[in-house]
PDB file of C-alpha atoms in Angstrom:
ATOM      1  CA  UNK A 253      28.325 -39.927-170.191  1.00 83.00           C
ATOM      2  CA  UNK A 254      30.832 -37.406-168.831  1.00 86.00           C
ATOM      3  CA  UNK A 255      33.883 -37.092-171.081  1.00 92.00           C
ATOM      4  CA  UNK A 256      36.915 -35.646-169.313  1.00 95.00           C
ATOM      5  CA  UNK A 257      40.170 -34.674-171.020  1.00 97.00           C
ATOM      6  CA  UNK A 258      43.404 -34.802-169.041  1.00 97.00           C
ATOM      7  CA  UNK A 259      46.339 -32.944-170.564  1.00 97.00           C
ATOM      8  CA  UNK A 260      49.760 -33.510-169.054  1.00 96.00           C
ATOM      9  CA  UNK A 261      51.942 -30.435-169.630  1.00 94.00           C
ATOM     10  CA  UNK A 262      55.245 -30.476-167.788  1.00 90.00           C
ATOM     11  CA  UNK A 263      57.120 -27.208-167.536  1.00 88.00           C
ATOM     12  CA  UNK A 264      60.610 -28.636-167.907  1.00 77.00           C
ATOM     13  CA  UNK A 265      60.742 -29.603-171.578  1.00 75.00           C
ATOM     14  CA  UNK A 266      64.281 -30.430-172.680  1.00 76.00           C
ATOM     15  CA  UNK A 267      63.759 -30.589-176.453  1.00 80.00           C
ATOM     16  CA  UNK A 268      61.921 -27.296-176.921  1.00 83.00           C
ATOM     17  CA  UNK A 269      62.107 -25.149-173.767  1.00 81.00           C
ATOM     18  CA  UNK A 270      58.719 -23.777-172.683  1.00 88.00           C
ATOM     19  CA  UNK A 271      57.040 -25.453-175.663  1.00 90.00           C
ATOM     20  CA  UNK A 272      53.583 -25.463-174.050  1.00 93.00           C
ATOM     21  CA  UNK A 273      53.484 -21.675-173.751  1.00 94.00           C
ATOM     22  CA  UNK A 274      55.162 -20.778-177.054  1.00 93.00           C
ATOM     23  CA  UNK A 275      52.934 -18.681-179.315  1.00 94.00           C
ATOM     24  CA  UNK A 276      51.772 -20.703-182.304  1.00 94.00           C
ATOM     25  CA  UNK A 277      49.612 -18.852-184.843  1.00 96.00           C
ATOM     26  CA  UNK A 278      48.512 -16.317-182.252  1.00 96.00           C
ATOM     27  CA  UNK A 279      47.846 -18.461-179.184  1.00 97.00           C
ATOM     28  CA  UNK A 280      49.963 -20.580-176.822  1.00 97.00           C
ATOM     29  CA  UNK A 281      50.491 -24.179-177.918  1.00 96.00           C
ATOM     30  CA  UNK A 282      48.653 -25.549-174.855  1.00 97.00           C
ATOM     31  CA  UNK A 283      45.589 -23.513-175.873  1.00 98.00           C
ATOM     32  CA  UNK A 284      45.332 -25.416-179.171  1.00 97.00           C
ATOM     33  CA  UNK A 285      45.011 -28.680-177.269  1.00 97.00           C
ATOM     34  CA  UNK A 286      42.487 -27.255-174.806  1.00 98.00           C
ATOM     35  CA  UNK A 287      40.368 -25.686-177.572  1.00 98.00           C
ATOM     36  CA  UNK A 288      40.303 -28.911-179.576  1.00 98.00           C
ATOM     37  CA  UNK A 289      39.196 -30.919-176.540  1.00 98.00           C
ATOM     38  CA  UNK A 290      36.352 -28.467-175.945  1.00 97.00           C
ATOM     39  CA  UNK A 291      35.347 -28.411-179.633  1.00 97.00           C
ATOM     40  CA  UNK A 292      35.548 -32.205-179.684  1.00 97.00           C
ATOM     41  CA  UNK A 293      32.828 -32.489-177.067  1.00 96.00           C
ATOM     42  CA  UNK A 294      34.697 -32.989-173.799  1.00 96.00           C
ATOM     43  CA  UNK A 295      32.565 -31.980-170.829  1.00 94.00           C
ATOM     44  CA  UNK A 296      35.616 -30.742-168.958  1.00 95.00           C
ATOM     45  CA  UNK A 297      39.308 -30.276-169.660  1.00 98.00           C
ATOM     46  CA  UNK A 298      41.951 -30.629-166.964  1.00 98.00           C
ATOM     47  CA  UNK A 299      45.590 -29.573-167.350  1.00 98.00           C
ATOM     48  CA  UNK A 300      48.086 -31.146-164.980  1.00 97.00           C
ATOM     49  CA  UNK A 301      51.389 -29.302-164.704  1.00 96.00           C
ATOM     50  CA  UNK A 302      54.241 -28.387-162.406  1.00 95.00           C
ATOM     51  CA  UNK A 303      54.390 -24.945-164.065  1.00 95.00           C
ATOM     52  CA  UNK A 304      52.322 -22.093-162.630  1.00 96.00           C
ATOM     53  CA  UNK A 305      52.617 -20.261-165.957  1.00 96.00           C
ATOM     54  CA  UNK A 306      51.168 -23.193-167.922  1.00 97.00           C
ATOM     55  CA  UNK A 307      48.331 -23.478-165.404  1.00 98.00           C
ATOM     56  CA  UNK A 308      47.563 -19.740-165.561  1.00 98.00           C
ATOM     57  CA  UNK A 309      47.410 -19.823-169.360  1.00 98.00           C
ATOM     58  CA  UNK A 310      45.303 -22.992-169.281  1.00 98.00           C
ATOM     59  CA  UNK A 311      42.722 -21.454-166.973  1.00 98.00           C
ATOM     60  CA  UNK A 312      42.401 -18.469-169.353  1.00 98.00           C
ATOM     61  CA  UNK A 313      41.329 -20.977-172.022  1.00 97.00           C
ATOM     62  CA  UNK A 314      38.663 -22.546-169.760  1.00 97.00           C
ATOM     63  CA  UNK A 315      40.636 -25.553-168.537  1.00 98.00           C
ATOM     64  CA  UNK A 316      40.565 -26.732-164.949  1.00 98.00           C
ATOM     65  CA  UNK A 317      44.017 -26.943-163.430  1.00 98.00           C
ATOM     66  CA  UNK A 318      45.886 -29.458-161.313  1.00 98.00           C
ATOM     67  CA  UNK A 319      49.232 -28.700-159.695  1.00 97.00           C
ATOM     68  CA  UNK A 320      51.380 -31.770-160.244  1.00 96.00           C
ATOM     69  CA  UNK A 321      53.789 -32.598-157.403  1.00 94.00           C
ATOM     70  CA  UNK A 322      57.534 -32.435-158.061  1.00 89.00           C
ATOM     71  CA  UNK A 323      57.995 -36.152-157.369  1.00 92.00           C
ATOM     72  CA  UNK A 324      55.974 -37.006-160.512  1.00 91.00           C
ATOM     73  CA  UNK A 325      57.188 -34.098-162.652  1.00 89.00           C
ATOM     74  CA  UNK A 326      60.755 -35.011-163.442  1.00 85.00           C
ATOM     75  CA  UNK A 327      62.516 -36.541-166.450  1.00 84.00           C
ATOM     76  CA  UNK A 328      61.946 -40.056-165.099  1.00 85.00           C
ATOM     77  CA  UNK A 329      58.280 -39.715-164.184  1.00 88.00           C
ATOM     78  CA  UNK A 330      55.814 -41.714-166.225  1.00 89.00           C
ATOM     79  CA  UNK A 331      52.737 -40.358-167.941  1.00 92.00           C
ATOM     80  CA  UNK A 332      50.761 -42.964-166.026  1.00 93.00           C
ATOM     81  CA  UNK A 333      51.775 -41.392-162.703  1.00 94.00           C
ATOM     82  CA  UNK A 334      50.513 -38.028-163.954  1.00 95.00           C
ATOM     83  CA  UNK A 335      47.224 -39.501-165.163  1.00 95.00           C
ATOM     84  CA  UNK A 336      46.634 -41.409-161.927  1.00 96.00           C
ATOM     85  CA  UNK A 337      47.316 -38.283-159.888  1.00 97.00           C
ATOM     86  CA  UNK A 338      44.914 -36.300-162.095  1.00 96.00           C
ATOM     87  CA  UNK A 339      42.182 -38.947-161.903  1.00 95.00           C
ATOM     88  CA  UNK A 340      42.400 -39.014-158.108  1.00 95.00           C
ATOM     89  CA  UNK A 341      42.285 -35.219-157.959  1.00 97.00           C
ATOM     90  CA  UNK A 342      39.293 -34.955-160.307  1.00 96.00           C
ATOM     91  CA  UNK A 343      37.370 -37.587-158.353  1.00 94.00           C
ATOM     92  CA  UNK A 344      38.097 -35.668-155.122  1.00 94.00           C
ATOM     93  CA  UNK A 345      36.380 -32.679-156.763  1.00 92.00           C
ATOM     94  CA  UNK A 346      33.266 -34.888-157.042  1.00 88.00           C
ATOM     95  CA  UNK A 347      33.354 -34.965-160.815  1.00 83.00           C
ATOM     96  CA  UNK A 348      32.171 -38.225-162.330  1.00 82.00           C
ATOM     97  CA  UNK A 349      34.443 -39.656-164.972  1.00 82.00           C
TER      98      UNK A 349
END
């Protein structure tokens, strides 16, 4: 079985600006999530974001990256739209899920 993690990390957080890239105990917050997915046995980790900075940091921590389009990256976009976009993208890369 191929276990794939999809992490949705929008750049425009209202509550805590730039929360995904804030340093937490020495590494960016997004890195904690990526590292735990890898340690938990996921075969691959994919980060979907509208932020180039989040994607650059994610790739440094061995995550694959997906640029999320603006039309599904706003305050009214659903998580489901992000997941569906990511699933379609991953399948286009010929990765079995």
